[in-house]
Amino acid sequence: MNVEEAAKQLEALGNPTRLQVYRTLVRAGGAGLPVGRLQDKLDIAASTLSHHLHRLILTGLVTQERQGTSLICRANYPAMDGLVGFLVDECCVDAPCVAEEGDAAA
């Protein structure tokens, strides 16, 4: 993952409503949630949900799939793993980790 992609995903998650939408989808697991059920769970207007889902889809954090008359939304777990990995993969590369320093003091 490159810095620009990570920044776009983090910016999308920086909105409280989008973060709530995303966390709800992460909690739903691989089956995801139909848009209507997601709207009911979050108690937000359909147009507001649509706007926030669009931003999450554009950044690759969420996918949508039509199943019959339902539109199923899912967290894109590989994208989530990529973002988390981007944030932590190089932890302490240039210095000892805080946890290691704390362990040494004990």
PDB file of N, CA, C and O in Angstrom, residues 33-40 46 49-50 53 64 70-73:
ATOM      1  N   LEU A  33     -24.187  -6.822   5.470  1.00  0.00           N
ATOM      2  CA  LEU A  33     -25.539  -6.404   5.835  1.00  0.00           C
ATOM      3  C   LEU A  33     -26.232  -5.774   4.634  1.00  0.00           C
ATOM      4  O   LEU A  33     -25.605  -5.017   3.888  1.00  0.00           O
ATOM      5  N   PRO A  34     -27.520  -6.039   4.486  1.00  0.00           N
ATOM      6  CA  PRO A  34     -28.281  -5.301   3.475  1.00  0.00           C
ATOM      7  C   PRO A  34     -28.324  -3.823   3.861  1.00  0.00           C
ATOM      8  O   PRO A  34     -28.318  -3.482   5.052  1.00  0.00           O
ATOM      9  N   VAL A  35     -28.392  -2.952   2.877  1.00  0.00           N
ATOM     10  CA  VAL A  35     -28.392  -1.517   3.132  1.00  0.00           C
ATOM     11  C   VAL A  35     -29.507  -1.126   4.106  1.00  0.00           C
ATOM     12  O   VAL A  35     -29.281  -0.349   5.036  1.00  0.00           O
ATOM     13  N   GLY A  36     -30.699  -1.681   3.928  1.00  0.00           N
ATOM     14  CA  GLY A  36     -31.818  -1.347   4.806  1.00  0.00           C
ATOM     15  C   GLY A  36     -31.562  -1.707   6.253  1.00  0.00           C
ATOM     16  O   GLY A  36     -31.895  -0.953   7.175  1.00  0.00           O
ATOM     17  N   ARG A  37     -30.959  -2.861   6.460  1.00  0.00           N
ATOM     18  CA  ARG A  37     -30.653  -3.284   7.842  1.00  0.00           C
ATOM     19  C   ARG A  37     -29.561  -2.406   8.441  1.00  0.00           C
ATOM     20  O   ARG A  37     -29.614  -2.039   9.610  1.00  0.00           O
ATOM     21  N   LEU A  38     -28.577  -2.038   7.632  1.00  0.00           N
ATOM     22  CA  LEU A  38     -27.514  -1.141   8.084  1.00  0.00           C
ATOM     23  C   LEU A  38     -28.118   0.209   8.464  1.00  0.00           C
ATOM     24  O   LEU A  38     -27.786   0.773   9.516  1.00  0.00           O
ATOM     25  N   GLN A  39     -29.026   0.688   7.655  1.00  0.00           N
ATOM     26  CA  GLN A  39     -29.693   1.957   7.946  1.00  0.00           C
ATOM     27  C   GLN A  39     -30.471   1.868   9.251  1.00  0.00           C
ATOM     28  O   GLN A  39     -30.417   2.781  10.086  1.00  0.00           O
ATOM     29  N   ASP A  40     -31.185   0.775   9.467  1.00  0.00           N
ATOM     30  CA  ASP A  40     -31.945   0.594  10.711  1.00  0.00           C
ATOM     31  C   ASP A  40     -31.032   0.532  11.929  1.00  0.00           C
ATOM     32  O   ASP A  40     -31.318   1.124  12.965  1.00  0.00           O
ATOM     33  N   ALA A  46     -31.494   7.446   4.612  1.00  0.00           N
ATOM     34  CA  ALA A  46     -30.997   6.669   3.475  1.00  0.00           C
ATOM     35  C   ALA A  46     -30.010   7.472   2.635  1.00  0.00           C
ATOM     36  O   ALA A  46     -28.980   6.945   2.206  1.00  0.00           O
ATOM     37  N   LEU A  49     -26.680   7.692   4.502  1.00  0.00           N
ATOM     38  CA  LEU A  49     -25.980   6.407   4.441  1.00  0.00           C
ATOM     39  C   LEU A  49     -25.387   6.193   3.058  1.00  0.00           C
ATOM     40  O   LEU A  49     -24.233   5.773   2.929  1.00  0.00           O
ATOM     41  N   SER A  50     -26.159   6.497   2.024  1.00  0.00           N
ATOM     42  CA  SER A  50     -25.676   6.326   0.655  1.00  0.00           C
ATOM     43  C   SER A  50     -24.421   7.157   0.412  1.00  0.00           C
ATOM     44  O   SER A  50     -23.449   6.668  -0.180  1.00  0.00           O
ATOM     45  N   LEU A  53     -21.496   5.523   2.392  1.00  0.00           N
ATOM     46  CA  LEU A  53     -21.099   4.251   1.771  1.00  0.00           C
ATOM     47  C   LEU A  53     -20.317   4.508   0.490  1.00  0.00           C
ATOM     48  O   LEU A  53     -19.320   3.819   0.221  1.00  0.00           O
ATOM     49  N   GLN A  64     -20.020  -3.657  -2.333  1.00  0.00           N
ATOM     50  CA  GLN A  64     -21.461  -3.880  -2.411  1.00  0.00           C
ATOM     51  C   GLN A  64     -21.736  -4.943  -3.456  1.00  0.00           C
ATOM     52  O   GLN A  64     -21.055  -5.008  -4.478  1.00  0.00           O
ATOM     53  N   SER A  70     -31.918  -7.070  -2.796  1.00  0.00           N
ATOM     54  CA  SER A  70     -31.120  -6.477  -1.713  1.00  0.00           C
ATOM     55  C   SER A  70     -29.739  -6.069  -2.204  1.00  0.00           C
ATOM     56  O   SER A  70     -29.146  -6.720  -3.066  1.00  0.00           O
ATOM     57  N   LEU A  71     -29.247  -5.001  -1.627  1.00  0.00           N
ATOM     58  CA  LEU A  71     -27.877  -4.544  -1.874  1.00  0.00           C
ATOM     59  C   LEU A  71     -27.090  -4.834  -0.596  1.00  0.00           C
ATOM     60  O   LEU A  71     -27.360  -4.239   0.456  1.00  0.00           O
ATOM     61  N   ILE A  72     -26.159  -5.771  -0.679  1.00  0.00           N
ATOM     62  CA  ILE A  72     -25.403  -6.214   0.487  1.00  0.00           C
ATOM     63  C   ILE A  72     -24.086  -5.446   0.562  1.00  0.00           C
ATOM     64  O   ILE A  72     -23.344  -5.387  -0.419  1.00  0.00           O
ATOM     65  N   CYS A  73     -23.818  -4.887   1.725  1.00  0.00           N
ATOM     66  CA  CYS A  73     -22.568  -4.158   1.958  1.00  0.00           C
ATOM     67  C   CYS A  73     -21.673  -5.009   2.847  1.00  0.00           C
ATOM     68  O   CYS A  73     -22.138  -5.622   3.807  1.00  0.00           O
TER      69      CYS A  73
END
